[in-house]
mmCIF file of C-alpha atoms in Angstrom:
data_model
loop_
_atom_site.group_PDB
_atom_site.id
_atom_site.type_symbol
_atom_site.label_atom_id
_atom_site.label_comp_id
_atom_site.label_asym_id
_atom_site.label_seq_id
_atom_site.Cartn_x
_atom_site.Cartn_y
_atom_site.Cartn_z
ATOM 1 C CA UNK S 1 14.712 16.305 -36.848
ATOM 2 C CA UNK S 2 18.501 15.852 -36.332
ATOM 3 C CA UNK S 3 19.935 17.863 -32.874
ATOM 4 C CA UNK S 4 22.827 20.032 -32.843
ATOM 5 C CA UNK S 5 23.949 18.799 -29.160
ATOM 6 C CA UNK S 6 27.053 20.434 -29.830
ATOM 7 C CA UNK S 7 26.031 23.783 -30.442
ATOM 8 C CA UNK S 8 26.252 25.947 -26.597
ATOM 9 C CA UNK S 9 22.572 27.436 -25.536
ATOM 10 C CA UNK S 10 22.889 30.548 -26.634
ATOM 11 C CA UNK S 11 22.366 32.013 -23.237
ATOM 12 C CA UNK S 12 24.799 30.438 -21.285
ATOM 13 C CA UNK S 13 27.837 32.931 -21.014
ATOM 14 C CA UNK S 14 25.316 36.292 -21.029
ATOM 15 C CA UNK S 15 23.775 35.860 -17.583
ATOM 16 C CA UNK S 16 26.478 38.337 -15.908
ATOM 17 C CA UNK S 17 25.976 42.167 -15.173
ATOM 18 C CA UNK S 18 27.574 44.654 -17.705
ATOM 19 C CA UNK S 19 30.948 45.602 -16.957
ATOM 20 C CA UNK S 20 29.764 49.158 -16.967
ATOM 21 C CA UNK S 21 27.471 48.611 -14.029
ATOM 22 C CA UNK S 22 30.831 46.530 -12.365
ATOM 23 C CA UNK S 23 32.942 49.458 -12.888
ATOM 24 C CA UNK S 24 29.891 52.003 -11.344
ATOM 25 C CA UNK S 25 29.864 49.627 -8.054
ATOM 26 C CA UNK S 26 33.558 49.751 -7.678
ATOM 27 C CA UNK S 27 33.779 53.556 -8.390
ATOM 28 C CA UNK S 28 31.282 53.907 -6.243
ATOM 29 C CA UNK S 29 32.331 51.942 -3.138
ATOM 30 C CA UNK S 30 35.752 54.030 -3.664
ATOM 31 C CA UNK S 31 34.017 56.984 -4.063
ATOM 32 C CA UNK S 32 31.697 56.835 -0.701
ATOM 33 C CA UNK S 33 33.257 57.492 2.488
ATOM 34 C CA UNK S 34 31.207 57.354 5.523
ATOM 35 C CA UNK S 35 32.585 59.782 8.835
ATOM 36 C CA UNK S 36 31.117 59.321 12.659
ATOM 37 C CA UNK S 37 29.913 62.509 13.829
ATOM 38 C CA UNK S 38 28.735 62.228 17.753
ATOM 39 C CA UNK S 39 27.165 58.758 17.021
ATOM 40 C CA UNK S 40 25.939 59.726 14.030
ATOM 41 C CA UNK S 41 26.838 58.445 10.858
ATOM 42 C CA UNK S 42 27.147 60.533 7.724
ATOM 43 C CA UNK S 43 28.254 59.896 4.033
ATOM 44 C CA UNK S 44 29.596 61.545 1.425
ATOM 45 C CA UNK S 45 30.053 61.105 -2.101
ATOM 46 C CA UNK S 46 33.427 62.247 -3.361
ATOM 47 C CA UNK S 47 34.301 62.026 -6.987
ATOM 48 C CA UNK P 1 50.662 47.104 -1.527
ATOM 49 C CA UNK P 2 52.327 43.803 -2.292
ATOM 50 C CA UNK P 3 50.309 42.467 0.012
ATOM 51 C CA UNK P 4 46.711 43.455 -1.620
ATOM 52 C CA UNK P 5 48.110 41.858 -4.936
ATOM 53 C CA UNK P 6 48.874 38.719 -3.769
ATOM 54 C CA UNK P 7 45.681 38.687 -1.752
ATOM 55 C CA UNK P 8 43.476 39.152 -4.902
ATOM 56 C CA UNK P 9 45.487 36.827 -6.746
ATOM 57 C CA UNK P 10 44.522 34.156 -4.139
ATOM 58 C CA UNK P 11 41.429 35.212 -3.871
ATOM 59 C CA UNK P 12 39.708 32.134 -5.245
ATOM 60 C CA UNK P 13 40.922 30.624 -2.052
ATOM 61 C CA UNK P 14 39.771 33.482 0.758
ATOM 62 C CA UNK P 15 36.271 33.357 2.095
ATOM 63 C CA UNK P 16 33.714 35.585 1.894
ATOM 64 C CA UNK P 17 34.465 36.317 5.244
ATOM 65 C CA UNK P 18 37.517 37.179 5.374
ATOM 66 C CA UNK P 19 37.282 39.640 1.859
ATOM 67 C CA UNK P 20 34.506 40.914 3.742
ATOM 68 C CA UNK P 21 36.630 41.991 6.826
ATOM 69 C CA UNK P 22 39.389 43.170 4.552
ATOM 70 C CA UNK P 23 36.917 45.352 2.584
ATOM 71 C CA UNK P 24 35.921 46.637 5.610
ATOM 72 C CA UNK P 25 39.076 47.884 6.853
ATOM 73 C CA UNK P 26 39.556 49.484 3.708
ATOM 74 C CA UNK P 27 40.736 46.823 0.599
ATOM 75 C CA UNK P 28 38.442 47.750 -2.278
ATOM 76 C CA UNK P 29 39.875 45.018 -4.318
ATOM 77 C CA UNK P 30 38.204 42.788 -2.099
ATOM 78 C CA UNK P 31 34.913 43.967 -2.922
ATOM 79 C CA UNK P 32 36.040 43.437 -6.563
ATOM 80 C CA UNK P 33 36.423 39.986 -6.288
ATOM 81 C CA UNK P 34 33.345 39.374 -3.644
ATOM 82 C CA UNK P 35 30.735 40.648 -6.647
ATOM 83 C CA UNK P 36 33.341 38.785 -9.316
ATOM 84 C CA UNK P 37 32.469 35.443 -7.345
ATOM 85 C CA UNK P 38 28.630 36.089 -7.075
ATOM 86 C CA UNK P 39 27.583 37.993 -9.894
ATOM 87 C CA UNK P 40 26.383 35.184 -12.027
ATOM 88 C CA UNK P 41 24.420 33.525 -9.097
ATOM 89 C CA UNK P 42 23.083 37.157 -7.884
ATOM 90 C CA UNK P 43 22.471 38.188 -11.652
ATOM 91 C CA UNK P 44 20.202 35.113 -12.478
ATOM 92 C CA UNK P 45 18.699 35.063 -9.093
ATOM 93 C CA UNK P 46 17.139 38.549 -10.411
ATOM 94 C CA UNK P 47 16.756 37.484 -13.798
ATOM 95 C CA UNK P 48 14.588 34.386 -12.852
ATOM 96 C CA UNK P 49 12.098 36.983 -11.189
ATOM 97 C CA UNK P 50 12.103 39.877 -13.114
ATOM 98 C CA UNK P 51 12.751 38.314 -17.092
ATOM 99 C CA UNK P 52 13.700 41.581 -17.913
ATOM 100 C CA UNK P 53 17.280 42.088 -18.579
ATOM 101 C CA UNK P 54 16.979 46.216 -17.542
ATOM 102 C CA UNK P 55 15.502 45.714 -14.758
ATOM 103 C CA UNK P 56 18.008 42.690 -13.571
ATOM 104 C CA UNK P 57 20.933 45.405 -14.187
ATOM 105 C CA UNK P 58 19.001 47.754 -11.990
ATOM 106 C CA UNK P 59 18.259 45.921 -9.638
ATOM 107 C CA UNK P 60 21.416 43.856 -9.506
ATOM 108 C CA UNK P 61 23.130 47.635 -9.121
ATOM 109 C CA UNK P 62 20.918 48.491 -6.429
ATOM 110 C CA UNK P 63 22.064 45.106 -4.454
ATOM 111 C CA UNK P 64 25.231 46.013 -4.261
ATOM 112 C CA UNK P 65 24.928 49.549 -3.371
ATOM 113 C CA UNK P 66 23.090 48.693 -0.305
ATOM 114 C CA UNK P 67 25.258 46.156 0.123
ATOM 115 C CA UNK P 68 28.435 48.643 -0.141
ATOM 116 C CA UNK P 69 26.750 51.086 2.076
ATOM 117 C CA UNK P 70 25.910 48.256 5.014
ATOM 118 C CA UNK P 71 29.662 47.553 5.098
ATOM 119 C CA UNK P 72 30.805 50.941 4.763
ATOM 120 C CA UNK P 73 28.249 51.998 7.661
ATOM 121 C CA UNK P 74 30.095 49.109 9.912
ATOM 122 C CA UNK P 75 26.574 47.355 9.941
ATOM 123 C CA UNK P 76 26.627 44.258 8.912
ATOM 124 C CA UNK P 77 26.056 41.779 11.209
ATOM 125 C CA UNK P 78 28.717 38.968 10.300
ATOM 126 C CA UNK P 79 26.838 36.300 11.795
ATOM 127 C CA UNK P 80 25.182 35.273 8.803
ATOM 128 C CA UNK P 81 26.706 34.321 5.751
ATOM 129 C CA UNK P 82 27.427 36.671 2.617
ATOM 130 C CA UNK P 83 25.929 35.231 0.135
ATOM 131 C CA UNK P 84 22.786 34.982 1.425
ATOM 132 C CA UNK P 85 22.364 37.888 3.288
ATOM 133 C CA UNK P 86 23.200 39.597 -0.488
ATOM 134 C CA UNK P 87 20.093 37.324 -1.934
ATOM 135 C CA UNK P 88 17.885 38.805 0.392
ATOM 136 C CA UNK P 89 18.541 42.499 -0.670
ATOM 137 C CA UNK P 90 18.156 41.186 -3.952
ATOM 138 C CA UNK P 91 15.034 39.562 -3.027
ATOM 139 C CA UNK P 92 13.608 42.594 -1.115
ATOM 140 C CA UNK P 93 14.402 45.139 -3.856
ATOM 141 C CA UNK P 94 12.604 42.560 -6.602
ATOM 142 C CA UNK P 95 9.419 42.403 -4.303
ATOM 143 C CA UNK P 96 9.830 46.372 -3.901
ATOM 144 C CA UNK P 97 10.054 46.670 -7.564
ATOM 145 C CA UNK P 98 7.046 44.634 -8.274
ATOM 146 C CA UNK P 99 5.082 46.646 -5.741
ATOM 147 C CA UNK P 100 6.346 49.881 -7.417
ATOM 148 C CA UNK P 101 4.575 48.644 -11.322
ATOM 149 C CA UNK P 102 1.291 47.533 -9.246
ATOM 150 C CA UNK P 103 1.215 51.009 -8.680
ATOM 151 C CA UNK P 104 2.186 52.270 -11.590
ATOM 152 C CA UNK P 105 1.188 48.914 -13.933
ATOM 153 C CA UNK P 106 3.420 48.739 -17.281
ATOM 154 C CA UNK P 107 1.924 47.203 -20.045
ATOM 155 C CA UNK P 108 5.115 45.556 -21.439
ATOM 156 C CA UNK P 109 4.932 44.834 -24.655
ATOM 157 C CA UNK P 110 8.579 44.790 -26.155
ATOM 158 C CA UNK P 111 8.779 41.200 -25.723
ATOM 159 C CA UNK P 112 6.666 37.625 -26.616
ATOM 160 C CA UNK P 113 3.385 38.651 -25.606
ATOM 161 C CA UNK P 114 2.977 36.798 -22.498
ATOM 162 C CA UNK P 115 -0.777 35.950 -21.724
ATOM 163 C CA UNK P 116 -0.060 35.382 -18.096
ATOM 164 C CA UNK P 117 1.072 38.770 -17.851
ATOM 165 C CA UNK P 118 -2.421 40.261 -18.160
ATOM 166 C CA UNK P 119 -4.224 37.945 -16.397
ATOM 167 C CA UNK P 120 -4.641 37.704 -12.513
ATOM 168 C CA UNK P 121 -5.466 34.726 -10.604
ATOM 169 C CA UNK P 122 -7.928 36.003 -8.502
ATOM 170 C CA UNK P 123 -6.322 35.224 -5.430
ATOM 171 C CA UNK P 124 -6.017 37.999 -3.225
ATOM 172 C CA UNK P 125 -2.914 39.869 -2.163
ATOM 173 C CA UNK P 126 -0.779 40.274 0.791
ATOM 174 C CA UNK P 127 -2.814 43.410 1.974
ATOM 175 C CA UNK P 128 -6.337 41.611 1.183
ATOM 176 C CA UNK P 129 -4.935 38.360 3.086
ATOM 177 C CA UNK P 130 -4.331 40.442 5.868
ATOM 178 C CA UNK P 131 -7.916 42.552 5.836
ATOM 179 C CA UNK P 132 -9.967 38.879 5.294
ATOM 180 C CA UNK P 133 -7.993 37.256 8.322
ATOM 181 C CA UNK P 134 -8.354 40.558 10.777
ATOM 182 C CA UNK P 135 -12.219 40.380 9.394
ATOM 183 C CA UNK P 136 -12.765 36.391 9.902
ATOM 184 C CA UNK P 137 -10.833 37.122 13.656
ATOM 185 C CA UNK P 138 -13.767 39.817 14.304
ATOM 186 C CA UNK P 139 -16.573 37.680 13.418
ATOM 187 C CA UNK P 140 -15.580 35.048 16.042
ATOM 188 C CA UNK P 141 -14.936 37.936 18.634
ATOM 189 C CA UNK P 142 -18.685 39.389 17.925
ATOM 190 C CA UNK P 143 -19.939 35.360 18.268
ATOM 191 C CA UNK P 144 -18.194 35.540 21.373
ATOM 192 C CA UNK P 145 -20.636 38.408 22.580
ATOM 193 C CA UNK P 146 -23.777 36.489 21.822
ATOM 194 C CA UNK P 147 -25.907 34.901 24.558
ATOM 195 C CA UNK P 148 -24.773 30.689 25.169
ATOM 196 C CA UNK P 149 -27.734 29.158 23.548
ATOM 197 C CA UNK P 150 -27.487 31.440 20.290
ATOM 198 C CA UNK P 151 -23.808 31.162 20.146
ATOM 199 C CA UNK P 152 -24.159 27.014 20.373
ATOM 200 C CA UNK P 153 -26.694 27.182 17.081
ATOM 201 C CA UNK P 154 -24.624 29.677 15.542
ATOM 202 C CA UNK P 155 -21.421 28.112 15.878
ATOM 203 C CA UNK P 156 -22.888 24.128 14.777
ATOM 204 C CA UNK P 157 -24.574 25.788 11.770
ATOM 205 C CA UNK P 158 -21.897 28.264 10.586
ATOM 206 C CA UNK P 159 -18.533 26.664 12.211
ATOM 207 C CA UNK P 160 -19.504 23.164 11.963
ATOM 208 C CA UNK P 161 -21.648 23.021 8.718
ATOM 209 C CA UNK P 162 -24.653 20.952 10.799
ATOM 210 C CA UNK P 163 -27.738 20.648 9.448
ATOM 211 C CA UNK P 164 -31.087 22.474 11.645
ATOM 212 C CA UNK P 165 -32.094 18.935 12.410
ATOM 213 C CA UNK P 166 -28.713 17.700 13.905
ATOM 214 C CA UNK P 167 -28.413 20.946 15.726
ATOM 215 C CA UNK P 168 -31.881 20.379 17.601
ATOM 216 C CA UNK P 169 -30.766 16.646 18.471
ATOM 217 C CA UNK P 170 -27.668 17.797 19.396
ATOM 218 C CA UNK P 171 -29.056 20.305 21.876
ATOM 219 C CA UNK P 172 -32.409 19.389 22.441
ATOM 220 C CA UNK P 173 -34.426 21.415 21.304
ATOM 221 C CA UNK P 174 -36.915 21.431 18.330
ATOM 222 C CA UNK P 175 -35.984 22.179 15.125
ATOM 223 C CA UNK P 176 -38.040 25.633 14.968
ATOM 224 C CA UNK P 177 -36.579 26.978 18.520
ATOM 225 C CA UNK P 178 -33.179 25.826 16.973
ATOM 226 C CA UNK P 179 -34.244 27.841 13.363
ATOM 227 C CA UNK P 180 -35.123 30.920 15.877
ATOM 228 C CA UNK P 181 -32.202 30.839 17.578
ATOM 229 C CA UNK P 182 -30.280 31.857 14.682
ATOM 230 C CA UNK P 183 -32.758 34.506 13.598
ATOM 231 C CA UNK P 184 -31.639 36.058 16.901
ATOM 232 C CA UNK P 185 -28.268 35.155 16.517
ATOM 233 C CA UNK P 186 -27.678 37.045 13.118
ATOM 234 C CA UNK P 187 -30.197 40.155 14.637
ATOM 235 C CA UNK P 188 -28.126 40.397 16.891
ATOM 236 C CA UNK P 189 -24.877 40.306 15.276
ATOM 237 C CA UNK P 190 -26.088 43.217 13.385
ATOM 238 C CA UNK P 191 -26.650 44.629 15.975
ATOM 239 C CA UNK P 192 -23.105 44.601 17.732
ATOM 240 C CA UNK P 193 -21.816 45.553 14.307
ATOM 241 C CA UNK P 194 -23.785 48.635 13.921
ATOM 242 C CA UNK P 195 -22.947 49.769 17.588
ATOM 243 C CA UNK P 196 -19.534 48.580 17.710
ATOM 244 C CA UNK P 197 -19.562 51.015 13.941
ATOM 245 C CA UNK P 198 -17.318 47.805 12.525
ATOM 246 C CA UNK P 199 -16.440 47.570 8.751
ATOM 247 C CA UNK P 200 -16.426 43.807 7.553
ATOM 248 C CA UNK P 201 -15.666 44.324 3.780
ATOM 249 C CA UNK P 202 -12.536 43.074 2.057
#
């Protein structure tokens, strides 16, 4: 009958992205470098 | 480099705007602290969609990759504000995602066993919405076509839901010209359909 108020939902500090996929954006953004050719825009990938 | 520090140790007090300029000239920490900021909004955003935790990661992943390339590509239109120009990707790429297991449907069953999963409501899609309204539009283009006095009948019977005896006090006419008027009406509305070679089915 009795509620545990106190005790935290059990969801409430998991609702954030892995750090893994954090660290992929960020290595990522560094990683992608995007160079104007004649108007046209090309990107690369370097790791 | 002093200066990047101290700029991502204020960051809690630079806009989005402004780390969005700076990561655009070139300050990947700023981009570090733009997704720090919104990843628990953006992340349960997807999450109340999708209630699937892999497919919030993916998807959450593919938000910011698009959103990293728009910068990087010098196209983002600054007019509009981050944050919600970043929900809409989201948004976009959960609708895209749906569309993709329609095609391909997943029976899911990992989880609770959700009911409402497997059941449809019978309402009809985007595509069928479409189809029905384009159909209903050609209907009243063929009524269009007909000759006045069948169009009148037509239109108070079908349109207007009157009964055959309102229709011939409404237009004076008996009640079995009225009823023969709409023979002719629907004959002939075949008739346009055949020639016309038009394909009213949903």
């Amino acid at each position: 009958m009795a509620k545990i108020y106190s005790e935290k939902p059990s969801n409430s500090h998991t609702f954030k992205p892995k750090t893994e996929t954090i660290n992929f954006l960020l290595d990522y953004s560094k990683a992608l470098k995007v160079s104007v050719y004649k108007g046209l825009k090309f990107e690369s990938v370097i790791n | 480099m002093c200066a990047h520090k101290s700029n991502v140790m204020n960051s809690k007090s630079i806009s989005d705007a402004i780390l969005v300029s700076q990561y655009i000239k070139g300050d990947e920490p700023s981009l570090s602290v733009l997704i720090k900021r919104h990843q628990q909004r953006l992340y349960s955003f997807i999450y109340s969609k999708v209630y699937d935790r892999d497919v919030t990661e993916d998807v959450f992943q593919d938000t910011f990759i698009k959103v990293i390339r728009t910068l990087k590509r010098g196209n983002y239109n600054e007019e509009g504000k981050f944050l919600p120009w970043v929900m809409r990707i989201a948004h976009n790429l959960v609708i895209d995602h749906f569309r993709k297991n329609n095609r391909m449907p997943k029976f899911n069953n990992s989880g609770d066993f959700d009911i409402f999963s497997v059941l449809s409501d019978g309402a009809l899609n985007a595509e069928g919405e479409l189809v029905k309204s384009q159909i209903v539009q050609d209907i009243r283009d063929l009524v269009e076509e007909l000759p006045e006095e069948q169009k009148t009948v037509l239109v108070m019977r079908m349109y207007n839901d009157m009964s055959f005896k309102e229709i011939s006090e409404n237009t004076g006419v008996s009640i079995n010209t009225a009823l023969g008027r709409m023979r002719y009406a629907l004959i002939n509305l075949r008739k346009l359909i055949e020639t016309h070679n038009i394909i009213l089915t949903n």
